[in-house]
C-alpha atoms as a printed R data frame, in Angstrom:
    type eleno elety resid chain resno       x       y       z
1   ATOM     1    CA   MET     A     1 -25.836   8.535  -5.955
2   ATOM     2    CA   ASP     A     2 -24.323  10.348  -3.030
3   ATOM     3    CA   ARG     A     3 -25.951  11.327   0.260
4   ATOM     4    CA   ARG     A     4 -23.378  14.123   0.672
5   ATOM     5    CA   TRP     A     5 -24.692  16.019  -2.354
6   ATOM     6    CA   GLU     A     6 -27.244  18.769  -1.977
7   ATOM     7    CA   ILE     A     7 -29.394  17.261  -4.726
8   ATOM     8    CA   PRO     A     8 -32.311  15.374  -3.136
9   ATOM     9    CA   LEU     A     9 -31.927  11.598  -3.245
10  ATOM    10    CA   PRO     A    10 -35.157  11.062  -5.260
11  ATOM    11    CA   ASP     A    11 -33.754  13.336  -7.982
12  ATOM    12    CA   GLN     A    12 -30.447  11.475  -7.914
13  ATOM    13    CA   GLU     A    13 -32.279   8.173  -8.217
14  ATOM    14    CA   ALA     A    14 -34.240   9.439 -11.223
15  ATOM    15    CA   ALA     A    15 -30.961  10.432 -12.907
16  ATOM    16    CA   PHE     A    16 -29.413   7.097 -11.931
17  ATOM    17    CA   ARG     A    17 -32.307   5.236 -13.534
18  ATOM    18    CA   GLN     A    18 -31.701   7.231 -16.720
19  ATOM    19    CA   HIS     A    19 -28.070   6.109 -16.672
20  ATOM    20    CA   VAL     A    20 -29.179   2.514 -16.182
21  ATOM    21    CA   ALA     A    21 -31.524   2.825 -19.166
22  ATOM    22    CA   GLU     A    22 -28.729   4.318 -21.294
23  ATOM    23    CA   SER     A    23 -26.365   1.529 -20.264
24  ATOM    24    CA   GLU     A    24 -28.946  -1.017 -21.371
25  ATOM    25    CA   ARG     A    25 -29.707   0.807 -24.643
26  ATOM    26    CA   GLU     A    26 -26.028   1.106 -25.533
27  ATOM    27    CA   ALA     A    27 -25.172  -2.385 -24.234
28  ATOM    28    CA   LYS     A    28 -22.323  -1.057 -22.104
29  ATOM    29    CA   PRO     A    29 -21.384  -1.609 -18.449
30  ATOM    30    CA   LEU     A    30 -22.445   0.954 -15.877
31  ATOM    31    CA   VAL     A    31 -19.826   2.422 -13.521
32  ATOM    32    CA   ILE     A    32 -21.484   3.658 -10.333
33  ATOM    33    CA   HIS     A    33 -20.475   6.420  -7.924
34  ATOM    34    CA   CYS     A    34 -22.135   5.553  -4.635
35  ATOM    35    CA   VAL     A    35 -21.760   7.173  -1.236
36  ATOM    36    CA   ARG     A    36 -23.977   5.755   1.490
37  ATOM    37    CA   THR     A    37 -26.609   4.620  -1.027
38  ATOM    38    CA   ILE     A    38 -25.848   0.919  -1.517
39  ATOM    39    CA   GLU     A    39 -29.334  -0.114  -0.404
40  ATOM    40    CA   GLU     A    40 -30.898   2.203  -2.983
41  ATOM    41    CA   ILE     A    41 -28.571   0.930  -5.721
42  ATOM    42    CA   LEU     A    42 -29.435  -2.673  -4.882
43  ATOM    43    CA   ARG     A    43 -33.163  -1.874  -4.837
44  ATOM    44    CA   VAL     A    44 -32.986  -0.285  -8.291
45  ATOM    45    CA   ARG     A    45 -31.003  -3.244  -9.636
46  ATOM    46    CA   LYS     A    46 -33.618  -5.661  -8.318
47  ATOM    47    CA   GLU     A    47 -36.423  -3.599  -9.865
48  ATOM    48    CA   VAL     A    48 -34.918  -3.104 -13.340
49  ATOM    49    CA   HIS     A    49 -33.136  -6.466 -13.852
50  ATOM    50    CA   PRO     A    50 -30.318  -5.016 -15.986
51  ATOM    51    CA   GLN     A    51 -28.518  -7.188 -18.509
52  ATOM    52    CA   GLN     A    52 -25.366  -5.070 -18.520
53  ATOM    53    CA   PRO     A    53 -22.694  -5.410 -15.821
54  ATOM    54    CA   TRP     A    54 -22.496  -2.859 -13.045
55  ATOM    55    CA   ILE     A    55 -19.220  -1.797 -11.410
56  ATOM    56    CA   MET     A    56 -19.102  -0.086  -8.025
57  ATOM    57    CA   HIS     A    57 -16.450   2.617  -8.408
58  ATOM    58    CA   GLY     A    58 -14.035   3.405  -5.557
59  ATOM    59    CA   PHE     A    59 -15.516   0.890  -3.127
60  ATOM    60    CA   ARG     A    60 -14.519   1.490   0.507
61  ATOM    61    CA   GLY     A    61 -17.330  -0.370   2.245
62  ATOM    62    CA   LYS     A    62 -17.442  -3.103   4.829
63  ATOM    63    CA   PRO     A    63 -17.453  -6.828   4.050
64  ATOM    64    CA   GLN     A    64 -21.233  -7.058   4.576
65  ATOM    65    CA   GLN     A    65 -21.774  -4.379   1.925
66  ATOM    66    CA   LEU     A    66 -19.329  -6.144  -0.377
67  ATOM    67    CA   GLN     A    67 -21.246  -9.407  -0.014
68  ATOM    68    CA   SER     A    68 -24.516  -7.627  -0.846
69  ATOM    69    CA   LEU     A    69 -22.973  -6.237  -4.032
70  ATOM    70    CA   LEU     A    70 -21.369  -9.528  -5.037
71  ATOM    71    CA   SER     A    71 -24.614 -11.417  -4.382
72  ATOM    72    CA   ALA     A    72 -26.340  -9.005  -6.764
73  ATOM    73    CA   GLY     A    73 -23.650  -9.638  -9.396
74  ATOM    74    CA   ILE     A    74 -22.077  -6.200  -9.085
75  ATOM    75    CA   TYR     A    75 -18.336  -5.889  -9.740
76  ATOM    76    CA   VAL     A    76 -16.226  -3.854  -7.325
77  ATOM    77    CA   SER     A    77 -13.393  -1.462  -8.089
78  ATOM    78    CA   PHE     A    78 -10.995  -0.643  -5.267
79  ATOM    79    CA   GLY     A    79  -8.955   2.546  -5.159
80  ATOM    80    CA   LEU     A    80  -6.112   3.707  -2.956
81  ATOM    81    CA   HIS     A    81  -8.378   3.763   0.104
82  ATOM    82    CA   TYR     A    82 -10.230   0.543   0.879
83  ATOM    83    CA   ASN     A    83 -11.367  -1.726   3.657
84  ATOM    84    CA   ASN     A    84  -8.681  -4.454   3.960
85  ATOM    85    CA   GLU     A    85 -11.163  -7.149   4.931
86  ATOM    86    CA   SER     A    86 -13.413  -6.313   1.983
87  ATOM    87    CA   LEU     A    87 -10.513  -6.390  -0.428
88  ATOM    88    CA   LEU     A    88  -9.428  -9.772   0.918
89  ATOM    89    CA   ASP     A    89 -13.000 -11.115   0.655
90  ATOM    90    CA   CYS     A    90 -13.511  -9.938  -2.913
91  ATOM    91    CA   PRO     A    91 -12.967 -12.677  -5.509
92  ATOM    92    CA   LEU     A    92 -10.506 -11.699  -8.222
93  ATOM    93    CA   GLU     A    93 -13.177 -12.435 -10.849
94  ATOM    94    CA   MET     A    94 -15.279  -9.543  -9.517
95  ATOM    95    CA   MET     A    95 -12.473  -7.030  -8.883
96  ATOM    96    CA   PHE     A    96 -10.998  -3.982 -10.554
97  ATOM    97    CA   LEU     A    97  -8.372  -1.507  -9.302
98  ATOM    98    CA   GLU     A    98  -8.248   2.239  -9.855
99  ATOM    99    CA   THR     A    99  -6.386   5.379  -8.807
100 ATOM   100    CA   ASP     A   100  -8.595   8.086 -10.251
101 ATOM   101    CA   ASP     A   101  -9.506   9.619  -6.885
102 ATOM   102    CA   GLU     A   102  -5.941  10.895  -6.580
103 ATOM   103    CA   VAL     A   103  -3.119  11.601  -8.993
104 ATOM   104    CA   ALA     A   104  -1.078   8.481  -8.423
105 ATOM   105    CA   PRO     A   105   0.434   5.648 -10.443
106 ATOM   106    CA   ILE     A   106  -1.466   2.370 -10.220
107 ATOM   107    CA   GLU     A   107   1.562   0.075 -10.034
108 ATOM   108    CA   PRO     A   108   2.030   0.477  -6.231
109 ATOM   109    CA   LEU     A   109  -1.643  -0.419  -5.732
110 ATOM   110    CA   TYR     A   110  -1.187  -3.588  -7.784
111 ATOM   111    CA   LYS     A   111   1.846  -4.538  -5.673
112 ATOM   112    CA   GLU     A   112  -0.022  -3.869  -2.428
113 ATOM   113    CA   VAL     A   113  -3.125  -5.822  -3.476
114 ATOM   114    CA   ALA     A   114  -1.101  -8.719  -4.868
115 ATOM   115    CA   GLN     A   115   0.768  -8.992  -1.572
116 ATOM   116    CA   LEU     A   116  -2.473  -8.881   0.439
117 ATOM   117    CA   LYS     A   117  -4.054 -11.508  -1.822
118 ATOM   118    CA   GLY     A   118  -0.938 -13.687  -1.722
119 ATOM   119    CA   ILE     A   119  -0.481 -13.791  -5.490
120 ATOM   120    CA   SER     A   120   2.053 -12.397  -7.909
121 ATOM   121    CA   VAL     A   121   1.614  -8.953  -9.421
122 ATOM   122    CA   GLU     A   122   1.632 -10.626 -12.846
123 ATOM   123    CA   ASP     A   123  -1.259 -12.934 -11.901
124 ATOM   124    CA   LEU     A   124  -3.237 -10.002 -10.507
125 ATOM   125    CA   LYS     A   125  -2.641  -7.935 -13.642
126 ATOM   126    CA   LEU     A   126  -3.721 -10.834 -15.810
127 ATOM   127    CA   LYS     A   127  -6.924 -11.326 -13.813
128 ATOM   128    CA   ILE     A   128  -7.812  -7.632 -14.006
129 ATOM   129    CA   TRP     A   129  -7.038  -7.692 -17.735
130 ATOM   130    CA   GLU     A   130  -9.374 -10.687 -18.157
131 ATOM   131    CA   ASN     A   131 -12.111  -8.877 -16.212
132 ATOM   132    CA   ALA     A   132 -11.718  -5.764 -18.364
133 ATOM   133    CA   ASN     A   133 -11.875  -7.761 -21.582
134 ATOM   134    CA   LYS     A   134 -14.949  -9.610 -20.353
135 ATOM   135    CA   LEU     A   135 -16.845  -6.431 -19.476
136 ATOM   136    CA   PHE     A   136 -15.480  -4.155 -22.212
137 ATOM   137    CA   PRO     A   137 -14.855  -6.418 -25.232
138 ATOM   138    CA   HIS     A   138 -15.872  -3.644 -27.619
139 ATOM   139    CA   LEU     A   139 -13.054  -1.310 -26.552
140 ATOM   140    CA   ALA     A   140  -9.823  -1.069 -28.487
141 ATOM   141    CA   PHE     A   141  -7.631  -0.939 -25.385
142 ATOM   142    CA   SER     A   142  -7.000  -4.681 -25.220
143 ATOM   143    CA   PRO     A   143  -3.409  -4.488 -26.603
144 ATOM   144    CA   LEU     A   144  -2.566  -1.726 -24.110
145 ATOM   145    CA   ILE     A   145  -3.913  -3.724 -21.194
146 ATOM   146    CA   ARG     A   146  -2.219  -6.878 -22.439
147 ATOM   147    CA   THR     A   147   1.084  -4.976 -22.517
148 ATOM   148    CA   PHE     A   148   0.446  -3.716 -18.989
149 ATOM   149    CA   ALA     A   149  -0.476  -7.205 -17.818
150 ATOM   150    CA   ASN     A   150   2.739  -8.638 -19.216
151 ATOM   151    CA   ASN     A   151   4.991  -6.007 -17.609
């Protein structure tokens, strides 16, 4: 859901609810694109009580927004652009990293986040690998991620 789009928000919410239903039917996590619609996302989550994990894609919000998401059990994925305080406040168990908003390697982001969090790159990679395996156990990418985590 994105307030910048020309599609009216009620129509976006209807489509979002369809995605939620599909996520539940297929028993797969839901990755969410959200621009200035966190309150709506949280309202829908409270109404539908999903069993599948939700991941907020490309999160750039403030710490208060982060806490609202975490309190609702929503995972957060940080990209190249993020709020430093939010990233520092986010527990590793609820975090993912991504670079899909720009063509860029992810390794520098891991180094930057590890330094900010005061942990080794290897420990950060391992934690993200554990999160991925927890949320996506049905995917066959585990050996690839394990290799990445060990490099």
